[in-house]
Amino acid sequence: MVVLLAAPLGAVIGLVVGALGGGGGVLTVPVLVYLLGQSGQDATTGSVIIVGLTALAGAAARARDGSIDWRTAVAFGVIGGPAAVLGTALNRDVDQSVLLLAFAAVTVLAAGAMLVDTRRHAGEPRQAVAVRTRVSAKAVAVAAPIGFLTGFLGVGGGFLVVPALVIVLQMPMPTAIGTSLLVIGLNALTSFGARVGDLHVDWAVIAPFTITAVIACLAGKRLTERLPGHTLSTAFAVLLVLVGVFTGAQSLLSL
């Protein structure tokens, strides 16, 4: 039964990642834990694989249309990579309930910041040209903590990368989505490398989950092209709130 659920659930995750540039990890971890019965540690490892490969496929599709800020993505990857290794090391020593509560808290905080920023800038177009003149210093300030949380929480980091790109760097949502996908892929590769020596992966679940997620991610790109930036931002924030509240409630009940 669990194996049969993996493919359709992967399709949902992939659609979210492709359309919103993140959120796959914040959905994948609870899905693997609460619907597919995996432990917190195993779910975070599986999430890194699923979301990382899905994001790289999405980034490759977007590279052709110029919706990736390469300088910012590389800066996030280079700076966030070592921090992701540190977060991964800490992940192994933390109780599952604490891990999931931290996951829920960070998710809700990111959602709140995204909603506030979306309302504040409603109707104001964001100019990508202005971003590139300020990217370096601000990227350094946010890349390390995002990389750490990527390793610690077992997510690609898109649920933090997208708000950071939109709020801190004032990047237009379509560019933030493409850039986030590349950052997610880079961070996930680093985090996976740190886990290679201690892998616990149920490939009968993870493989079909990943395959359908990659396919659906490419379909999600088409959805992004048809929706305005503020709609995507709001949808992203609402998704984070729902997942964060659910995960937090479930974790508190299990204490």
PDB file of C-alpha atoms in Angstrom:
ATOM      1  CA  MET A   1       0.000   0.000   0.000  1.00  0.00           C
ATOM      2  CA  VAL A   2       2.811   2.391   0.937  1.00  0.00           C
ATOM      3  CA  VAL A   3       4.611   1.751  -2.358  1.00  0.00           C
ATOM      4  CA  LEU A   4       1.406   2.397  -4.339  1.00  0.00           C
ATOM      5  CA  LEU A   5       1.006   5.801  -2.662  1.00  0.00           C
ATOM      6  CA  ALA A   6       4.566   6.899  -3.473  1.00  0.00           C
ATOM      7  CA  ALA A   7       4.063   7.702  -7.170  1.00  0.00           C
ATOM      8  CA  PRO A   8       0.905   9.882  -6.888  1.00  0.00           C
ATOM      9  CA  LEU A   9       2.302  11.699  -3.859  1.00  0.00           C
ATOM     10  CA  GLY A  10       5.501  12.345  -5.804  1.00  0.00           C
ATOM     11  CA  ALA A  11       3.465  13.892  -8.611  1.00  0.00           C
ATOM     12  CA  VAL A  12       1.902  16.366  -6.172  1.00  0.00           C
ATOM     13  CA  ILE A  13       5.303  17.299  -4.730  1.00  0.00           C
ATOM     14  CA  GLY A  14       6.814  17.752  -8.182  1.00  0.00           C
ATOM     15  CA  LEU A  15       3.975  20.016  -9.298  1.00  0.00           C
ATOM     16  CA  VAL A  16       4.491  22.240  -6.258  1.00  0.00           C
ATOM     17  CA  VAL A  17       8.266  22.430  -6.771  1.00  0.00           C
ATOM     18  CA  GLY A  18       7.908  23.233 -10.462  1.00  0.00           C
ATOM     19  CA  ALA A  19       5.231  25.882  -9.940  1.00  0.00           C
ATOM     20  CA  LEU A  20       6.563  27.594  -6.813  1.00  0.00           C
ATOM     21  CA  GLY A  21      10.330  26.963  -6.856  1.00  0.00           C
ATOM     22  CA  GLY A  22      10.250  25.406  -3.405  1.00  0.00           C
ATOM     23  CA  GLY A  23       7.964  23.850  -0.870  1.00  0.00           C
ATOM     24  CA  GLY A  24       8.785  20.329  -2.009  1.00  0.00           C
ATOM     25  CA  GLY A  25      10.858  19.595   1.069  1.00  0.00           C
ATOM     26  CA  VAL A  26       8.319  21.003   3.498  1.00  0.00           C
ATOM     27  CA  LEU A  27       5.729  18.714   1.934  1.00  0.00           C
ATOM     28  CA  THR A  28       7.953  15.684   1.393  1.00  0.00           C
ATOM     29  CA  VAL A  29       9.154  15.303   4.984  1.00  0.00           C
ATOM     30  CA  PRO A  30       5.633  15.230   6.531  1.00  0.00           C
ATOM     31  CA  VAL A  31       4.378  12.982   3.709  1.00  0.00           C
ATOM     32  CA  LEU A  32       7.183  10.461   4.248  1.00  0.00           C
ATOM     33  CA  VAL A  33       6.686  10.512   8.023  1.00  0.00           C
ATOM     34  CA  TYR A  34       2.914  10.648   8.451  1.00  0.00           C
ATOM     35  CA  LEU A  35       1.636   8.959   5.272  1.00  0.00           C
ATOM     36  CA  LEU A  36       4.449   6.558   4.377  1.00  0.00           C
ATOM     37  CA  GLY A  37       5.558   5.644   7.909  1.00  0.00           C
ATOM     38  CA  GLN A  38       9.237   6.617   7.823  1.00  0.00           C
ATOM     39  CA  SER A  39      11.256   7.946  10.769  1.00  0.00           C
ATOM     40  CA  GLY A  40      12.212  11.624  10.920  1.00  0.00           C
ATOM     41  CA  GLN A  41      15.852  10.898  10.051  1.00  0.00           C
ATOM     42  CA  ASP A  42      15.005   8.530   7.170  1.00  0.00           C
ATOM     43  CA  ALA A  43      12.428  10.979   5.843  1.00  0.00           C
ATOM     44  CA  THR A  44      14.899  13.853   5.809  1.00  0.00           C
ATOM     45  CA  THR A  45      17.384  11.727   3.836  1.00  0.00           C
ATOM     46  CA  GLY A  46      14.709  10.623   1.375  1.00  0.00           C
ATOM     47  CA  SER A  47      13.556  14.204   1.018  1.00  0.00           C
ATOM     48  CA  VAL A  48      17.043  15.366   0.087  1.00  0.00           C
ATOM     49  CA  ILE A  49      17.134  12.829  -2.764  1.00  0.00           C
ATOM     50  CA  ILE A  50      13.614  13.502  -4.035  1.00  0.00           C
ATOM     51  CA  VAL A  51      13.678  17.271  -3.855  1.00  0.00           C
ATOM     52  CA  GLY A  52      17.274  17.612  -5.039  1.00  0.00           C
ATOM     53  CA  LEU A  53      16.767  15.636  -8.247  1.00  0.00           C
ATOM     54  CA  THR A  54      13.391  17.261  -8.900  1.00  0.00           C
ATOM     55  CA  ALA A  55      14.820  20.748  -8.451  1.00  0.00           C
ATOM     56  CA  LEU A  56      17.768  20.070 -10.759  1.00  0.00           C
ATOM     57  CA  ALA A  57      15.346  18.902 -13.461  1.00  0.00           C
ATOM     58  CA  GLY A  58      13.274  22.044 -12.981  1.00  0.00           C
ATOM     59  CA  ALA A  59      16.345  24.287 -13.081  1.00  0.00           C
ATOM     60  CA  ALA A  60      17.521  22.647 -16.308  1.00  0.00           C
ATOM     61  CA  ALA A  61      14.136  23.380 -17.897  1.00  0.00           C
ATOM     62  CA  ARG A  62      14.270  27.033 -16.809  1.00  0.00           C
ATOM     63  CA  ALA A  63      17.878  27.614 -17.815  1.00  0.00           C
ATOM     64  CA  ARG A  64      16.786  27.912 -21.441  1.00  0.00           C
ATOM     65  CA  ASP A  65      14.459  30.875 -20.872  1.00  0.00           C
ATOM     66  CA  GLY A  66      16.799  33.027 -18.767  1.00  0.00           C
ATOM     67  CA  SER A  67      14.820  32.829 -15.515  1.00  0.00           C
ATOM     68  CA  ILE A  68      17.837  31.955 -13.351  1.00  0.00           C
ATOM     69  CA  ASP A  69      20.126  34.504 -11.691  1.00  0.00           C
ATOM     70  CA  TRP A  70      23.280  32.395 -11.965  1.00  0.00           C
ATOM     71  CA  ARG A  71      25.498  34.622  -9.829  1.00  0.00           C
ATOM     72  CA  THR A  72      23.110  34.490  -6.901  1.00  0.00           C
ATOM     73  CA  ALA A  73      22.527  30.750  -7.249  1.00  0.00           C
ATOM     74  CA  VAL A  74      26.248  29.960  -7.269  1.00  0.00           C
ATOM     75  CA  ALA A  75      26.840  32.252  -4.273  1.00  0.00           C
ATOM     76  CA  PHE A  76      24.114  30.467  -2.322  1.00  0.00           C
ATOM     77  CA  GLY A  77      25.511  27.072  -3.287  1.00  0.00           C
ATOM     78  CA  VAL A  78      29.143  27.843  -2.448  1.00  0.00           C
ATOM     79  CA  ILE A  79      28.377  29.541   0.867  1.00  0.00           C
ATOM     80  CA  GLY A  80      25.516  27.322   1.899  1.00  0.00           C
ATOM     81  CA  GLY A  81      27.235  24.022   1.079  1.00  0.00           C
ATOM     82  CA  PRO A  82      29.580  23.834   4.101  1.00  0.00           C
ATOM     83  CA  ALA A  83      26.747  24.995   6.360  1.00  0.00           C
ATOM     84  CA  ALA A  84      24.549  22.184   4.980  1.00  0.00           C
ATOM     85  CA  VAL A  85      27.210  19.647   6.001  1.00  0.00           C
ATOM     86  CA  LEU A  86      27.169  21.044   9.549  1.00  0.00           C
ATOM     87  CA  GLY A  87      23.376  20.891   9.674  1.00  0.00           C
ATOM     88  CA  THR A  88      23.407  17.307   8.448  1.00  0.00           C
ATOM     89  CA  ALA A  89      25.809  16.286  11.215  1.00  0.00           C
ATOM     90  CA  LEU A  90      23.537  17.834  13.839  1.00  0.00           C
ATOM     91  CA  ASN A  91      20.460  16.150  12.319  1.00  0.00           C
ATOM     92  CA  ARG A  92      21.724  12.706  13.345  1.00  0.00           C
ATOM     93  CA  ASP A  93      21.829  13.621  17.056  1.00  0.00           C
ATOM     94  CA  VAL A  94      18.454  15.327  17.459  1.00  0.00           C
ATOM     95  CA  ASP A  95      15.279  13.655  18.698  1.00  0.00           C
ATOM     96  CA  GLN A  96      12.617  13.223  15.992  1.00  0.00           C
ATOM     97  CA  SER A  97       9.989  15.305  17.828  1.00  0.00           C
ATOM     98  CA  VAL A  98      12.415  18.183  18.264  1.00  0.00           C
ATOM     99  CA  LEU A  99      13.441  17.926  14.613  1.00  0.00           C
ATOM    100  CA  LEU A 100       9.850  18.122  13.371  1.00  0.00           C
ATOM    101  CA  LEU A 101       8.948  20.947  15.771  1.00  0.00           C
ATOM    102  CA  ALA A 102      11.918  22.958  14.497  1.00  0.00           C
ATOM    103  CA  PHE A 103      10.787  22.203  10.976  1.00  0.00           C
ATOM    104  CA  ALA A 104       7.271  23.485  11.747  1.00  0.00           C
ATOM    105  CA  ALA A 105       8.480  26.664  13.459  1.00  0.00           C
ATOM    106  CA  VAL A 106      10.835  27.697  10.662  1.00  0.00           C
ATOM    107  CA  THR A 107       8.164  26.967   8.061  1.00  0.00           C
ATOM    108  CA  VAL A 108       5.537  29.169   9.711  1.00  0.00           C
ATOM    109  CA  LEU A 109       8.026  32.019  10.229  1.00  0.00           C
ATOM    110  CA  ALA A 110       9.040  31.938   6.561  1.00  0.00           C
ATOM    111  CA  ALA A 111       5.377  31.954   5.534  1.00  0.00           C
ATOM    112  CA  GLY A 112       4.603  34.945   7.730  1.00  0.00           C
ATOM    113  CA  ALA A 113       7.460  36.956   6.252  1.00  0.00           C
ATOM    114  CA  MET A 114       6.333  36.045   2.735  1.00  0.00           C
ATOM    115  CA  LEU A 115       2.720  37.101   3.355  1.00  0.00           C
ATOM    116  CA  VAL A 116       3.760  40.421   4.886  1.00  0.00           C
ATOM    117  CA  ASP A 117       6.065  41.196   1.977  1.00  0.00           C
ATOM    118  CA  THR A 118       3.485  40.185  -0.633  1.00  0.00           C
ATOM    119  CA  ARG A 119       0.893  42.506   0.900  1.00  0.00           C
ATOM    120  CA  ARG A 120       3.372  45.373   1.267  1.00  0.00           C
ATOM    121  CA  HIS A 121       4.445  45.215  -2.379  1.00  0.00           C
ATOM    122  CA  ALA A 122       1.123  44.268  -3.953  1.00  0.00           C
ATOM    123  CA  GLY A 123       0.944  45.799  -7.429  1.00  0.00           C
ATOM    124  CA  GLU A 124       4.580  46.915  -7.441  1.00  0.00           C
ATOM    125  CA  PRO A 125       6.708  45.250 -10.166  1.00  0.00           C
ATOM    126  CA  ARG A 126      10.115  44.043  -9.029  1.00  0.00           C
ATOM    127  CA  GLN A 127      13.021  44.858 -11.300  1.00  0.00           C
ATOM    128  CA  ALA A 128      15.595  42.113 -11.761  1.00  0.00           C
ATOM    129  CA  VAL A 129      18.260  44.602 -12.899  1.00  0.00           C
ATOM    130  CA  ALA A 130      18.401  46.230  -9.470  1.00  0.00           C
ATOM    131  CA  VAL A 131      18.932  42.871  -7.830  1.00  0.00           C
ATOM    132  CA  ARG A 132      22.236  42.126  -9.490  1.00  0.00           C
ATOM    133  CA  THR A 133      23.906  45.271  -8.136  1.00  0.00           C
ATOM    134  CA  ARG A 134      23.248  44.262  -4.506  1.00  0.00           C
ATOM    135  CA  VAL A 135      23.309  40.511  -4.599  1.00  0.00           C
ATOM    136  CA  SER A 136      26.748  39.658  -3.206  1.00  0.00           C
ATOM    137  CA  ALA A 137      26.638  41.092   0.332  1.00  0.00           C
ATOM    138  CA  LYS A 138      23.054  40.102   0.977  1.00  0.00           C
ATOM    139  CA  ALA A 139      23.542  36.620  -0.474  1.00  0.00           C
ATOM    140  CA  VAL A 140      26.411  36.039   1.968  1.00  0.00           C
ATOM    141  CA  ALA A 141      24.184  37.105   4.882  1.00  0.00           C
ATOM    142  CA  VAL A 142      21.379  34.637   4.136  1.00  0.00           C
ATOM    143  CA  ALA A 143      23.067  31.746   2.307  1.00  0.00           C
ATOM    144  CA  ALA A 144      24.813  30.220   5.332  1.00  0.00           C
ATOM    145  CA  PRO A 145      21.765  29.899   7.613  1.00  0.00           C
ATOM    146  CA  ILE A 146      19.679  28.571   4.723  1.00  0.00           C
ATOM    147  CA  GLY A 147      22.353  25.988   3.921  1.00  0.00           C
ATOM    148  CA  PHE A 148      22.486  24.908   7.565  1.00  0.00           C
ATOM    149  CA  LEU A 149      18.721  24.436   7.713  1.00  0.00           C
ATOM    150  CA  THR A 150      18.829  22.497   4.440  1.00  0.00           C
ATOM    151  CA  GLY A 151      21.084  19.895   6.049  1.00  0.00           C
ATOM    152  CA  PHE A 152      19.421  19.954   9.457  1.00  0.00           C
ATOM    153  CA  LEU A 153      15.804  19.749   8.312  1.00  0.00           C
ATOM    154  CA  GLY A 154      16.402  17.569   5.251  1.00  0.00           C
ATOM    155  CA  VAL A 155      14.761  19.964   2.830  1.00  0.00           C
ATOM    156  CA  GLY A 156      16.074  21.571  -0.308  1.00  0.00           C
ATOM    157  CA  GLY A 157      15.814  24.990   1.285  1.00  0.00           C
ATOM    158  CA  GLY A 158      13.422  26.437  -1.284  1.00  0.00           C
ATOM    159  CA  PHE A 159      10.887  27.331   1.382  1.00  0.00           C
ATOM    160  CA  LEU A 160      13.549  29.714   2.723  1.00  0.00           C
ATOM    161  CA  VAL A 161      15.367  30.544  -0.515  1.00  0.00           C
ATOM    162  CA  VAL A 162      12.275  31.897  -2.284  1.00  0.00           C
ATOM    163  CA  PRO A 163      11.331  34.274   0.577  1.00  0.00           C
ATOM    164  CA  ALA A 164      14.971  35.359   0.861  1.00  0.00           C
ATOM    165  CA  LEU A 165      15.252  36.125  -2.855  1.00  0.00           C
ATOM    166  CA  VAL A 166      11.923  37.931  -2.976  1.00  0.00           C
ATOM    167  CA  ILE A 167      12.116  39.818   0.340  1.00  0.00           C
ATOM    168  CA  VAL A 168      15.833  40.442   0.893  1.00  0.00           C
ATOM    169  CA  LEU A 169      17.033  40.696  -2.707  1.00  0.00           C
ATOM    170  CA  GLN A 170      13.760  42.101  -4.132  1.00  0.00           C
ATOM    171  CA  MET A 171      13.852  39.590  -6.965  1.00  0.00           C
ATOM    172  CA  PRO A 172      10.775  39.137  -9.203  1.00  0.00           C
ATOM    173  CA  MET A 173       8.936  35.907  -8.416  1.00  0.00           C
ATOM    174  CA  PRO A 174       9.586  34.100 -11.750  1.00  0.00           C
ATOM    175  CA  THR A 175      13.343  34.703 -11.425  1.00  0.00           C
ATOM    176  CA  ALA A 176      13.243  33.745  -7.737  1.00  0.00           C
ATOM    177  CA  ILE A 177      11.606  30.433  -8.649  1.00  0.00           C
ATOM    178  CA  GLY A 178      14.210  29.517 -11.270  1.00  0.00           C
ATOM    179  CA  THR A 179      17.117  30.613  -9.085  1.00  0.00           C
ATOM    180  CA  SER A 180      15.696  28.782  -6.083  1.00  0.00           C
ATOM    181  CA  LEU A 181      15.484  25.517  -8.021  1.00  0.00           C
ATOM    182  CA  LEU A 182      19.194  25.645  -8.824  1.00  0.00           C
ATOM    183  CA  VAL A 183      20.070  26.539  -5.224  1.00  0.00           C
ATOM    184  CA  ILE A 184      17.921  23.671  -3.949  1.00  0.00           C
ATOM    185  CA  GLY A 185      19.685  21.243  -6.265  1.00  0.00           C
ATOM    186  CA  LEU A 186      23.154  22.399  -5.200  1.00  0.00           C
ATOM    187  CA  ASN A 187      22.333  22.327  -1.478  1.00  0.00           C
ATOM    188  CA  ALA A 188      20.689  18.922  -1.757  1.00  0.00           C
ATOM    189  CA  LEU A 189      23.745  17.464  -3.515  1.00  0.00           C
ATOM    190  CA  THR A 190      25.971  18.705  -0.698  1.00  0.00           C
ATOM    191  CA  SER A 191      23.636  17.419   1.995  1.00  0.00           C
ATOM    192  CA  PHE A 192      23.351  14.024   0.278  1.00  0.00           C
ATOM    193  CA  GLY A 193      27.137  13.767   0.061  1.00  0.00           C
ATOM    194  CA  ALA A 194      27.346  14.296   3.814  1.00  0.00           C
ATOM    195  CA  ARG A 195      24.873  11.433   4.359  1.00  0.00           C
ATOM    196  CA  VAL A 196      26.451   8.856   2.040  1.00  0.00           C
ATOM    197  CA  GLY A 197      28.239   7.020   4.826  1.00  0.00           C
ATOM    198  CA  ASP A 198      25.038   6.555   6.833  1.00  0.00           C
ATOM    199  CA  LEU A 199      22.246   6.082   4.279  1.00  0.00           C
ATOM    200  CA  HIS A 200      18.914   4.516   5.181  1.00  0.00           C
ATOM    201  CA  VAL A 201      16.806   4.728   2.030  1.00  0.00           C
ATOM    202  CA  ASP A 202      13.759   2.642   1.119  1.00  0.00           C
ATOM    203  CA  TRP A 203      14.260   2.723  -2.649  1.00  0.00           C
ATOM    204  CA  ALA A 204      10.949   0.930  -3.297  1.00  0.00           C
ATOM    205  CA  VAL A 205       9.285   4.142  -2.050  1.00  0.00           C
ATOM    206  CA  ILE A 206      11.850   6.804  -2.935  1.00  0.00           C
ATOM    207  CA  ALA A 207      12.436   5.744  -6.570  1.00  0.00           C
ATOM    208  CA  PRO A 208       8.815   5.976  -7.855  1.00  0.00           C
ATOM    209  CA  PHE A 209       8.270   9.065  -5.708  1.00  0.00           C
ATOM    210  CA  THR A 210      11.240  10.791  -7.353  1.00  0.00           C
ATOM    211  CA  ILE A 211      10.404   9.756 -10.927  1.00  0.00           C
ATOM    212  CA  THR A 212       6.853  11.113 -10.811  1.00  0.00           C
ATOM    213  CA  ALA A 213       8.033  14.244  -8.983  1.00  0.00           C
ATOM    214  CA  VAL A 214      10.502  15.063 -11.771  1.00  0.00           C
ATOM    215  CA  ILE A 215       7.849  14.603 -14.459  1.00  0.00           C
ATOM    216  CA  ALA A 216       5.305  16.736 -12.590  1.00  0.00           C
ATOM    217  CA  CYS A 217       7.909  19.433 -11.924  1.00  0.00           C
ATOM    218  CA  LEU A 218       8.192  20.082 -15.651  1.00  0.00           C
ATOM    219  CA  ALA A 219       4.409  20.464 -15.830  1.00  0.00           C
ATOM    220  CA  GLY A 220       4.544  22.915 -12.916  1.00  0.00           C
ATOM    221  CA  LYS A 221       6.717  25.245 -14.971  1.00  0.00           C
ATOM    222  CA  ARG A 222       3.852  25.769 -17.403  1.00  0.00           C
ATOM    223  CA  LEU A 223       1.562  26.711 -14.521  1.00  0.00           C
ATOM    224  CA  THR A 224       4.022  29.366 -13.354  1.00  0.00           C
ATOM    225  CA  GLU A 225       4.060  30.989 -16.766  1.00  0.00           C
ATOM    226  CA  ARG A 226       0.292  31.574 -16.590  1.00  0.00           C
ATOM    227  CA  LEU A 227       0.032  33.093 -13.102  1.00  0.00           C
ATOM    228  CA  PRO A 228       1.092  36.566 -11.833  1.00  0.00           C
ATOM    229  CA  GLY A 229       3.924  36.855  -9.317  1.00  0.00           C
ATOM    230  CA  HIS A 230       1.787  38.005  -6.369  1.00  0.00           C
ATOM    231  CA  THR A 231      -0.527  35.014  -6.827  1.00  0.00           C
ATOM    232  CA  LEU A 232       2.439  32.640  -6.753  1.00  0.00           C
ATOM    233  CA  SER A 233       3.868  34.356  -3.654  1.00  0.00           C
ATOM    234  CA  THR A 234       0.587  34.126  -1.777  1.00  0.00           C
ATOM    235  CA  ALA A 235       0.080  30.474  -2.763  1.00  0.00           C
ATOM    236  CA  PHE A 236       3.602  29.662  -1.606  1.00  0.00           C
ATOM    237  CA  ALA A 237       3.050  31.332   1.785  1.00  0.00           C
ATOM    238  CA  VAL A 238      -0.307  29.656   2.361  1.00  0.00           C
ATOM    239  CA  LEU A 239       1.223  26.278   1.567  1.00  0.00           C
ATOM    240  CA  LEU A 240       3.951  26.871   4.151  1.00  0.00           C
ATOM    241  CA  VAL A 241       1.433  27.867   6.832  1.00  0.00           C
ATOM    242  CA  LEU A 242      -0.676  24.753   6.284  1.00  0.00           C
ATOM    243  CA  VAL A 243       2.287  22.387   6.348  1.00  0.00           C
ATOM    244  CA  GLY A 244       3.914  24.105   9.334  1.00  0.00           C
ATOM    245  CA  VAL A 245       0.760  24.077  11.461  1.00  0.00           C
ATOM    246  CA  PHE A 246      -0.006  20.440  10.614  1.00  0.00           C
ATOM    247  CA  THR A 247       3.535  19.239  11.327  1.00  0.00           C
ATOM    248  CA  GLY A 248       3.739  21.221  14.562  1.00  0.00           C
ATOM    249  CA  ALA A 249       0.401  19.900  15.810  1.00  0.00           C
ATOM    250  CA  GLN A 250       1.326  16.303  15.009  1.00  0.00           C
ATOM    251  CA  SER A 251       4.712  16.679  16.711  1.00  0.00           C
ATOM    252  CA  LEU A 252       3.188  18.139  19.896  1.00  0.00           C
ATOM    253  CA  LEU A 253       0.626  15.318  20.060  1.00  0.00           C
ATOM    254  CA  SER A 254       3.401  12.740  19.841  1.00  0.00           C
ATOM    255  CA  LEU A 255       5.413  14.190  22.756  1.00  0.00           C
TER     256      LEU A 255
END
